[in-house]
PDB file of C-alpha atoms in Angstrom:
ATOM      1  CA  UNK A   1      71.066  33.759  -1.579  1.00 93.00           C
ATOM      2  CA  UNK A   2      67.085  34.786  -0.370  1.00 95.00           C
ATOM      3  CA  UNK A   3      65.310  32.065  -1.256  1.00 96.00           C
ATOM      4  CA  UNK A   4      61.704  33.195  -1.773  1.00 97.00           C
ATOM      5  CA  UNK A   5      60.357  36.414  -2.531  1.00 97.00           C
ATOM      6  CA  UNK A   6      63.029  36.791  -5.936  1.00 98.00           C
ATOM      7  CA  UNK A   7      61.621  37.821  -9.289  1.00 98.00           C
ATOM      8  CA  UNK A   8      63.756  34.830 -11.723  1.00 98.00           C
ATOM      9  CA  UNK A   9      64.726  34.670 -15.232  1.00 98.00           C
ATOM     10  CA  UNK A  10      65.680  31.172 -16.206  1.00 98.00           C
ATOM     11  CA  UNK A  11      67.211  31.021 -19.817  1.00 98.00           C
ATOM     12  CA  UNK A  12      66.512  27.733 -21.091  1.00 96.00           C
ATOM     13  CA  UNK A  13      63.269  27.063 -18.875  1.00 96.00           C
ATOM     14  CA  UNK A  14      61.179  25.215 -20.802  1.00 94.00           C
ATOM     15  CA  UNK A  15      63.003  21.817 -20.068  1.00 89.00           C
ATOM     16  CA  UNK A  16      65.807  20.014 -18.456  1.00 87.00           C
ATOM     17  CA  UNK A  17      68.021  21.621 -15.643  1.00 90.00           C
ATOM     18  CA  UNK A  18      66.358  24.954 -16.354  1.00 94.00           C
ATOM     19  CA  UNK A  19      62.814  23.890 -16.170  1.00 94.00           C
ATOM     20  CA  UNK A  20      63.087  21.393 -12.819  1.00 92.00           C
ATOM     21  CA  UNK A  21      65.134  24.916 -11.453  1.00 95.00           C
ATOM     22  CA  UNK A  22      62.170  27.280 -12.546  1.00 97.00           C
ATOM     23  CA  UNK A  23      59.794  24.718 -10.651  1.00 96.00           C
ATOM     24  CA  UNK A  24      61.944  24.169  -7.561  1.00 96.00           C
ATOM     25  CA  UNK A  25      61.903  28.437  -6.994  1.00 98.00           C
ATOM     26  CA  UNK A  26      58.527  28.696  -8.051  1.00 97.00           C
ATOM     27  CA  UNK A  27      57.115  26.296  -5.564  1.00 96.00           C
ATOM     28  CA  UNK A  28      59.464  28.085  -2.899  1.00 97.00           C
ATOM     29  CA  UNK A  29      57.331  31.732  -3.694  1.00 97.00           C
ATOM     30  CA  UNK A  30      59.243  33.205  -6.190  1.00 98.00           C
ATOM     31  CA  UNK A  31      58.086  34.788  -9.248  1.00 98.00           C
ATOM     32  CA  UNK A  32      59.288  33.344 -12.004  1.00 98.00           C
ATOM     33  CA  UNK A  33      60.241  34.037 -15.988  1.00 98.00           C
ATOM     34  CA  UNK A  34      61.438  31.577 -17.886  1.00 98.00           C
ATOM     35  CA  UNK A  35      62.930  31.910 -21.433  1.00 98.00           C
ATOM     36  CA  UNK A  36      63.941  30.471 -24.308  1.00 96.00           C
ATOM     37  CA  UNK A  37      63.498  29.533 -28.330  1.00 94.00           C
ATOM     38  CA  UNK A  38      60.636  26.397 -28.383  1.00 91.00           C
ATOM     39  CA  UNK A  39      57.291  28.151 -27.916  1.00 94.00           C
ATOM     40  CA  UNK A  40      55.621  24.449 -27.267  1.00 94.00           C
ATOM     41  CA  UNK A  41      57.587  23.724 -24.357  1.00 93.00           C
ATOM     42  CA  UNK A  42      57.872  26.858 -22.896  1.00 97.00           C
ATOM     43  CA  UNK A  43      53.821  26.740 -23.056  1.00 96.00           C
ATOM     44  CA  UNK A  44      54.131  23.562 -21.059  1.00 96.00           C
ATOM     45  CA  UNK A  45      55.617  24.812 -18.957  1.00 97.00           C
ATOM     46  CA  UNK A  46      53.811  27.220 -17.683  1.00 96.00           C
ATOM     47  CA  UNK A  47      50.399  25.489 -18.000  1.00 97.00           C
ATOM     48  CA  UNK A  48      52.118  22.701 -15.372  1.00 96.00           C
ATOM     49  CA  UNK A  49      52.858  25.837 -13.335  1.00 97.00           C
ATOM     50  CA  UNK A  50      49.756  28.266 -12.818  1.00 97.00           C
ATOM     51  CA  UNK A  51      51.328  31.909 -12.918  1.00 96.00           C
ATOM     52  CA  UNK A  52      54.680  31.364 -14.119  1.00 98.00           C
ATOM     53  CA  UNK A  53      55.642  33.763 -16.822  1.00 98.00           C
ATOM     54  CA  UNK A  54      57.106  32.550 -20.133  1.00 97.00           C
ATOM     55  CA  UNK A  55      59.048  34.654 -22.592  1.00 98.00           C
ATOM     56  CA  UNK A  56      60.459  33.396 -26.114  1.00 97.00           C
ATOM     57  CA  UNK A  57      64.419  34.722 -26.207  1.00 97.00           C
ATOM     58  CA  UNK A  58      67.377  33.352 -28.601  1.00 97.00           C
ATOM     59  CA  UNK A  59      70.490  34.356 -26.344  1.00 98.00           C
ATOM     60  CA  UNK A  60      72.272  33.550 -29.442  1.00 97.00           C
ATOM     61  CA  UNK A  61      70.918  36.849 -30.822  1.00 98.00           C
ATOM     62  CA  UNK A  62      72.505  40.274 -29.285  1.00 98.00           C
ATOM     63  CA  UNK A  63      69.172  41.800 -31.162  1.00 98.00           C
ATOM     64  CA  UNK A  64      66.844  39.437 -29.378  1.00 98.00           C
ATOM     65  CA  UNK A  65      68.668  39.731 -25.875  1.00 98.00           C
ATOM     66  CA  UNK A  66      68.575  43.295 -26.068  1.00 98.00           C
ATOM     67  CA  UNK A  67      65.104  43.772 -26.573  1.00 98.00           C
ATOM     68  CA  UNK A  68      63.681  41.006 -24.990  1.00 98.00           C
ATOM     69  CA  UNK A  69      65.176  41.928 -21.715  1.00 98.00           C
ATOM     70  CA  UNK A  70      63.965  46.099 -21.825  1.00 98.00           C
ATOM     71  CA  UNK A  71      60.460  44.690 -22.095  1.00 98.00           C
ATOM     72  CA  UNK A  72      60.782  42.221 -19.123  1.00 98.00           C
ATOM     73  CA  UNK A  73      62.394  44.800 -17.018  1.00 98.00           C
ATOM     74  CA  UNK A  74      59.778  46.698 -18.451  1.00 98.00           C
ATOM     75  CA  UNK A  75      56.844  44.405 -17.069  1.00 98.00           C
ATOM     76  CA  UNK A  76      58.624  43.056 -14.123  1.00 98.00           C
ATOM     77  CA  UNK A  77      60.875  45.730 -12.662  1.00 98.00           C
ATOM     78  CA  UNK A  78      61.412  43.963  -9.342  1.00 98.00           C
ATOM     79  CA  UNK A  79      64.094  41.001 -11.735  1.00 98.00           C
ATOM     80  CA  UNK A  80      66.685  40.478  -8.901  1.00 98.00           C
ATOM     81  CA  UNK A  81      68.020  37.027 -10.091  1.00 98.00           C
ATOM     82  CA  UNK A  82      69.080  35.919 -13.468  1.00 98.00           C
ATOM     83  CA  UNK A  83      69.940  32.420 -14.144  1.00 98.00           C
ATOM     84  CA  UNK A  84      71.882  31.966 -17.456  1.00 98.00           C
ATOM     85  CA  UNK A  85      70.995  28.175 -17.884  1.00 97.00           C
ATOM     86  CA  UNK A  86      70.976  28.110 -21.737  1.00 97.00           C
ATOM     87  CA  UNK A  87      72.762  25.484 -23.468  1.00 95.00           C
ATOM     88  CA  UNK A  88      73.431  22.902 -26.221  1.00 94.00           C
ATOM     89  CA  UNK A  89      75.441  19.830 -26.403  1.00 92.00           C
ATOM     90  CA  UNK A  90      76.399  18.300 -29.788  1.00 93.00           C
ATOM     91  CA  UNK A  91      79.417  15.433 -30.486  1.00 93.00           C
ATOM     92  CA  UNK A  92      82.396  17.002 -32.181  1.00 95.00           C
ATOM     93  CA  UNK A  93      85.839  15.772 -33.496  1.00 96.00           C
ATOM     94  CA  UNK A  94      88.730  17.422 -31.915  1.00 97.00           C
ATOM     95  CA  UNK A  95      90.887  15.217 -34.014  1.00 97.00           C
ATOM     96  CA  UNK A  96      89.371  16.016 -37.306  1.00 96.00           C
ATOM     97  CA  UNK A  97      87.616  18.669 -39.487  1.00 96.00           C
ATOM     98  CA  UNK A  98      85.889  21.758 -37.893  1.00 96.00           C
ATOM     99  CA  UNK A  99      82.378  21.713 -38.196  1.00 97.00           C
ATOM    100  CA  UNK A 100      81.880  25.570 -38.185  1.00 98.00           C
ATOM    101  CA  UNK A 101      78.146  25.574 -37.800  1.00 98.00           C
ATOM    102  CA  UNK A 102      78.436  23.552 -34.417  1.00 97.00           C
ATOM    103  CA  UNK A 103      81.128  25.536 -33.422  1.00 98.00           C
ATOM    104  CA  UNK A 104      79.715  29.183 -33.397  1.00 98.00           C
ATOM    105  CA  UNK A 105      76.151  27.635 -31.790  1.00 97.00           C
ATOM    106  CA  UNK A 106      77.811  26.130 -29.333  1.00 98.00           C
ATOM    107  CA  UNK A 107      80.227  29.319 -28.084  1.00 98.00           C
ATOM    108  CA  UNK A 108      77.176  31.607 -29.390  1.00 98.00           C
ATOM    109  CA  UNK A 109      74.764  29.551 -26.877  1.00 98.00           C
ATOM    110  CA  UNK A 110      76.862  28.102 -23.795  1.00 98.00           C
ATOM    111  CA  UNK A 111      79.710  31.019 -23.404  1.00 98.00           C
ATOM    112  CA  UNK A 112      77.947  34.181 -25.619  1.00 98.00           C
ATOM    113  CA  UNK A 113      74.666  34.027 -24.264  1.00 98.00           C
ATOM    114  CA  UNK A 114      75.432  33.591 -20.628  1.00 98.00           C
ATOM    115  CA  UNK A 115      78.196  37.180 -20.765  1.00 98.00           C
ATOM    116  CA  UNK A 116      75.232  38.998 -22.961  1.00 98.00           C
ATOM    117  CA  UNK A 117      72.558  38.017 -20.749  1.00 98.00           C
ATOM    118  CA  UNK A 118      74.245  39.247 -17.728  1.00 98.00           C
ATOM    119  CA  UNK A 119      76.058  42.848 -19.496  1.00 98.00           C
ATOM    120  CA  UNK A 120      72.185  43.135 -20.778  1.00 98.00           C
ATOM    121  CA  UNK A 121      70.471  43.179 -17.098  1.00 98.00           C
ATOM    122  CA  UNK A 122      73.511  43.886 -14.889  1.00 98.00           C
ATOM    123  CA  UNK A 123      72.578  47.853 -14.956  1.00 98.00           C
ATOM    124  CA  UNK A 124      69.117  47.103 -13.508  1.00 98.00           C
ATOM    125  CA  UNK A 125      70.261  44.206 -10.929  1.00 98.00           C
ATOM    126  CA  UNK A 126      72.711  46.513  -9.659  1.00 98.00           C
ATOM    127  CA  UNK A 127      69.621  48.756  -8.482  1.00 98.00           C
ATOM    128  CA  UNK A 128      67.659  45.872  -6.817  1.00 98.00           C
ATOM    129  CA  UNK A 129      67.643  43.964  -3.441  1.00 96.00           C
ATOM    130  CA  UNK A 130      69.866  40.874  -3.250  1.00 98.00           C
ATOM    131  CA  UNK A 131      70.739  40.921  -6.570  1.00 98.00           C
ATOM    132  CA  UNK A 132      72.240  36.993  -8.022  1.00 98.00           C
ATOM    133  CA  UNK A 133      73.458  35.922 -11.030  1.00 98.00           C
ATOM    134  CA  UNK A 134      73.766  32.185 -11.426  1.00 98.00           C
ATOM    135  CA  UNK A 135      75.579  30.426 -14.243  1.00 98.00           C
ATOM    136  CA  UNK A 136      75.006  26.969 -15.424  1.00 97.00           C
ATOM    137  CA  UNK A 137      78.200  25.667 -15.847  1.00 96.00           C
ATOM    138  CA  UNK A 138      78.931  21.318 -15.634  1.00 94.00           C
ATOM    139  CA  UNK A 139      81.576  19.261 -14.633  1.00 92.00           C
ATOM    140  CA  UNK A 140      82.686  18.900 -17.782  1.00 94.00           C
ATOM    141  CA  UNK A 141      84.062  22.182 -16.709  1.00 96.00           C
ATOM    142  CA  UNK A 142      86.759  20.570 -14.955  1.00 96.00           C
ATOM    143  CA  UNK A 143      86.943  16.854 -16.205  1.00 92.00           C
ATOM    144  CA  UNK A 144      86.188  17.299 -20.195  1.00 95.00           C
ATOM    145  CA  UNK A 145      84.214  14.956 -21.973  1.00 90.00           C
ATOM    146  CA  UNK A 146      86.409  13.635 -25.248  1.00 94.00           C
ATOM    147  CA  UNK A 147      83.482  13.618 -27.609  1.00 92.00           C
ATOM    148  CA  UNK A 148      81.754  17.010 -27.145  1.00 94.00           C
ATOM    149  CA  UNK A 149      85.504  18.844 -26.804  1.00 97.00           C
ATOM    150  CA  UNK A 150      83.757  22.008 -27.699  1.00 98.00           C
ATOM    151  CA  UNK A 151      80.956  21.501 -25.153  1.00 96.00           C
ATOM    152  CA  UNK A 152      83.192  20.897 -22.241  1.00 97.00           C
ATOM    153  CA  UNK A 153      85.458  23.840 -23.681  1.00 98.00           C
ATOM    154  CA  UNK A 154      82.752  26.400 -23.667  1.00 98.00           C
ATOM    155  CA  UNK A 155      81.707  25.162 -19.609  1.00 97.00           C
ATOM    156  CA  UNK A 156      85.627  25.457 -19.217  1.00 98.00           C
ATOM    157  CA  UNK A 157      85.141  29.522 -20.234  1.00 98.00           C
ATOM    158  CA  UNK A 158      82.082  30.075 -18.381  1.00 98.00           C
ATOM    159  CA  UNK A 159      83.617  28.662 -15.063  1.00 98.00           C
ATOM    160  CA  UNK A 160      86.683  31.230 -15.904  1.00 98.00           C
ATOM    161  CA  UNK A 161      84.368  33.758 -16.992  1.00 98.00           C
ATOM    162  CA  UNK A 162      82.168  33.509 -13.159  1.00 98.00           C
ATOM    163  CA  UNK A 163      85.579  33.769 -11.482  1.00 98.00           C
ATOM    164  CA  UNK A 164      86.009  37.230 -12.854  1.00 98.00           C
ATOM    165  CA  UNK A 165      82.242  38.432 -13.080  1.00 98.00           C
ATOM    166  CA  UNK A 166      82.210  37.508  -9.076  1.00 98.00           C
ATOM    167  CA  UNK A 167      85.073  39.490  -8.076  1.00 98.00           C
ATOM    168  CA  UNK A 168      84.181  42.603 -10.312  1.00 98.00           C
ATOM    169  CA  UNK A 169      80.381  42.510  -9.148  1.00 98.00           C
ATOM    170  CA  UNK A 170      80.740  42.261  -5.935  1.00 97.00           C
ATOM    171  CA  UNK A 171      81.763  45.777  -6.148  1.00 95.00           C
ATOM    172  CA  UNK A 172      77.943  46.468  -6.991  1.00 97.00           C
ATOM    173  CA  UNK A 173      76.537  44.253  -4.835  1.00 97.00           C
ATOM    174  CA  UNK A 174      75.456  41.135  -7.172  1.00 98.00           C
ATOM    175  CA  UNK A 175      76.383  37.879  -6.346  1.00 98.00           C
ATOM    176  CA  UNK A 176      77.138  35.480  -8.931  1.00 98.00           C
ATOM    177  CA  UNK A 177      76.651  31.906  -8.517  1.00 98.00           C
ATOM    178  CA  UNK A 178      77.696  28.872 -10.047  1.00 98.00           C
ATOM    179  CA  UNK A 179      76.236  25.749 -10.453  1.00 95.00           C
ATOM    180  CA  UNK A 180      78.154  22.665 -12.404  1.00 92.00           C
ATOM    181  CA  UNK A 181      75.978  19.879 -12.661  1.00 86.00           C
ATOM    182  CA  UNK A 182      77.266  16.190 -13.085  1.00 76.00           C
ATOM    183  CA  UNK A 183      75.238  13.925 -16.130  1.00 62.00           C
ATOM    184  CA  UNK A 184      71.615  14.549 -15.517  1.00 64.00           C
ATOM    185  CA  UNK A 185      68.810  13.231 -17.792  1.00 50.00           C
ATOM    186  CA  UNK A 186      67.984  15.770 -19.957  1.00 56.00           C
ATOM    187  CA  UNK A 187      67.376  16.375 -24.096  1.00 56.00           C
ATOM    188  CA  UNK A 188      71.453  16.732 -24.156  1.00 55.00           C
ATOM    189  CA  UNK A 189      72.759  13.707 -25.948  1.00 54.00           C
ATOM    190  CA  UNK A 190      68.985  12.401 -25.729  1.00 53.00           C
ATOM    191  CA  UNK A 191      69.930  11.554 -22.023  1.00 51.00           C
ATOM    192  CA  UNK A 192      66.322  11.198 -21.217  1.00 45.00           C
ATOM    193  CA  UNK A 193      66.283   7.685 -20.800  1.00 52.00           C
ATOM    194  CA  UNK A 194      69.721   6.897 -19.556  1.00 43.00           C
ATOM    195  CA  UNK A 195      70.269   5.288 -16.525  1.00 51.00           C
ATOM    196  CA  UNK A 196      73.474   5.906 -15.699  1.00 48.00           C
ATOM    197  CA  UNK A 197      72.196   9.500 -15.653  1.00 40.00           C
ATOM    198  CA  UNK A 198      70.758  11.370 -12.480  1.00 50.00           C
ATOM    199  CA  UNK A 199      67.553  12.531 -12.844  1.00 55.00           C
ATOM    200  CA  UNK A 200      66.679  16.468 -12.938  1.00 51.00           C
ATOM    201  CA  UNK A 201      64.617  16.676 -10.013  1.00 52.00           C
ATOM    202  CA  UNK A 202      65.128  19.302  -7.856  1.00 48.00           C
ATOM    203  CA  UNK A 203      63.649  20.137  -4.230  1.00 47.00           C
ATOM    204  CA  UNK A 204      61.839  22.887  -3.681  1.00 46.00           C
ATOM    205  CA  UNK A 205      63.399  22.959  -0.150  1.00 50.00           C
ATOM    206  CA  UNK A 206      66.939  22.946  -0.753  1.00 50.00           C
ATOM    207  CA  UNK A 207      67.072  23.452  -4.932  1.00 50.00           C
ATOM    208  CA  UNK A 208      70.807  23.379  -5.043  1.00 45.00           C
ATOM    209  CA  UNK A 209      71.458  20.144  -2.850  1.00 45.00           C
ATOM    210  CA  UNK A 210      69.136  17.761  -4.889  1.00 41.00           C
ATOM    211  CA  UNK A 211      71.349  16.549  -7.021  1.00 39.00           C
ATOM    212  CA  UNK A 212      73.981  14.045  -5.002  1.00 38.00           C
ATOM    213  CA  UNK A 213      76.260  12.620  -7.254  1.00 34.00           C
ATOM    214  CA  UNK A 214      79.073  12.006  -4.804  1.00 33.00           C
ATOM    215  CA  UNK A 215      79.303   8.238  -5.837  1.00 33.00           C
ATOM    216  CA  UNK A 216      77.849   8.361  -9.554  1.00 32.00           C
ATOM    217  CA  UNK A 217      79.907   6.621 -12.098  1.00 33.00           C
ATOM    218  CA  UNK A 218      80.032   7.918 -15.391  1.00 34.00           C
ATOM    219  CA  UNK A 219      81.017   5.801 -19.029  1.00 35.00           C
ATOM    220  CA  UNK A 220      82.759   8.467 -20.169  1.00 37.00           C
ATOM    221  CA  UNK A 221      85.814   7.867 -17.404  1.00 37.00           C
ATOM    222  CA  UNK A 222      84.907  10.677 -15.181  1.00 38.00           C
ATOM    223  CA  UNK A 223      85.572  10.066 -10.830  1.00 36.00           C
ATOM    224  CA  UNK A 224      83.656   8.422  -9.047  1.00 36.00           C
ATOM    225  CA  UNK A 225      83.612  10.746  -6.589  1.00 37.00           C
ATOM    226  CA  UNK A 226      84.291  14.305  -7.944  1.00 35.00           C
ATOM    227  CA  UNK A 227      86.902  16.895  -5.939  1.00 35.00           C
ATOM    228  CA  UNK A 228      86.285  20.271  -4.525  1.00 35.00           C
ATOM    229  CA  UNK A 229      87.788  22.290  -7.238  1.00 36.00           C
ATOM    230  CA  UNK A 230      89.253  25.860  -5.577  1.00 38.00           C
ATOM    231  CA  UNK A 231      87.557  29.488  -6.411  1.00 42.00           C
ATOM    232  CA  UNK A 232      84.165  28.257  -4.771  1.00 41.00           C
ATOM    233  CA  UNK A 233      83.056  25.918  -7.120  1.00 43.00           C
ATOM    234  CA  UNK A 234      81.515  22.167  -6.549  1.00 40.00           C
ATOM    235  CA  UNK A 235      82.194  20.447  -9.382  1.00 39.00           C
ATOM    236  CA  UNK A 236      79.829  17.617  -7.319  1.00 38.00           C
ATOM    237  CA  UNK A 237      76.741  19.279  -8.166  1.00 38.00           C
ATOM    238  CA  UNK A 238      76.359  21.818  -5.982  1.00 36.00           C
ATOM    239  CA  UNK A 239      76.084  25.523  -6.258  1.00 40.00           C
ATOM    240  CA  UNK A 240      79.211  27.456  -5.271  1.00 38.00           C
ATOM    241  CA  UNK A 241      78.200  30.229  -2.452  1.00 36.00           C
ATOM    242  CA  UNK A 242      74.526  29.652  -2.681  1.00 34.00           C
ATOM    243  CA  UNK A 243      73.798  30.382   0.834  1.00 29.00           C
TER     244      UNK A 243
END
């Protein structure tokens, strides 16, 4: 994809993955939106980043989705790239009761907001200049992660879910991206802190290259040393046709 000169919307922007993403671009000359519920850190931000543009958006809401992305259409009608990087992480039980409240947040958040996010702006991308969608996705994707079952189950649908969005919309024009990060120290599982953890740095040269964790091990039993998974996906930490 163009790598400077894009007008970005980065679900999820005010921290973590998203917010180290919304930097790296920024710094690179894009213009940038990011999105997302927590007004505070949103405002952060974008006070740490003269002229970035912050929007609140639940992309668990179909209401709030709709109408949140007419008026930033609306105010920046040159959006090109979407990034649905929106998520939560909680532990679940796959061997017991269902909690139903983390259920539906979880698919609502990590698999709902990602297809309504991109249905919601894929009429106006269509119409622009290198039009990308990127999805967030994570290599729990590929190697699940026993505890948050319904975590790595949702990343599991969005990978599927890319497969199919790329083929169809490459019909219009958009690319779609996808990006499945390994462990990286964000507010997920309060990962801050952990060391085993890669950090969420990102360079503003090369954003989808800075995390290398070809030789990171994990606790949880995942590869040292993670495979090339088929359909154009690097389950290393690398974005899948991001070039």
């Amino acid at each position: 994809m163009k790598m400077t000169g894009n007008t970005i919307l980065i679900t999820g922007g005010g921290s973590g993955i998203g917010r180290a993403l919304a930097e790296a671009f920024y710094r690179l000359g894009n213009k940038v939106i990011v999105s997302g519920r927590r007004e505070m850190r949103l405002r952060t931000t974008i006070d740490a980043n003269p002229g970035m543009v912050a929007v609140e958006l639940d992309v668990r809401d179909p209401q709030d989705i709709r109408l949140v992305t007419e008026q930033i259409i609306a105010k920046h009608p040159m959006l090109n790239v979407l990034i649905n990087n929106a998520g939560i992480m909680h532990v679940d039980d796959a061997a017991g009761t269902v909690d139903e409240d983390l259920l539906v947040a979880t698919v609502t958040t990590n698999l709902g907001g990602p297809i309504r996010m991109s249905g919601a702006l894929i009429p106006h991308l269509s119409k622009q200049r290198d039009p990308v969608i990127i999805n967030v996705s994570s290599i729990l994707a590929f190697v699940p992660l026993a505890p948050t079952a319904i975590y790595s189950a949702t990343k599991a649908a969005l990978h599927s879910y890319t497969l199919s969005q790329r083929y169809k919309l490459s019909k219009l024009g958009i690319r779609v991206i996808e990006i499945a990060p390994p462990w990286v120290r964000t507010e997920l599982l309060n990962s801050l802190e952990e060391e085993r953890a890669l950090r969420s740095r990102i360079s503003s040269k090369r954003p989808w290259r800075s995390w290398r964790p070809a030789r990171t091990r994990f606790s949880s039993g995942l590869p040292r040393k993670c495979a090339q998974i088929p359909g154009r996906t690097n389950t290393s930490g690398w974005a899948s046709s991001m070039t």
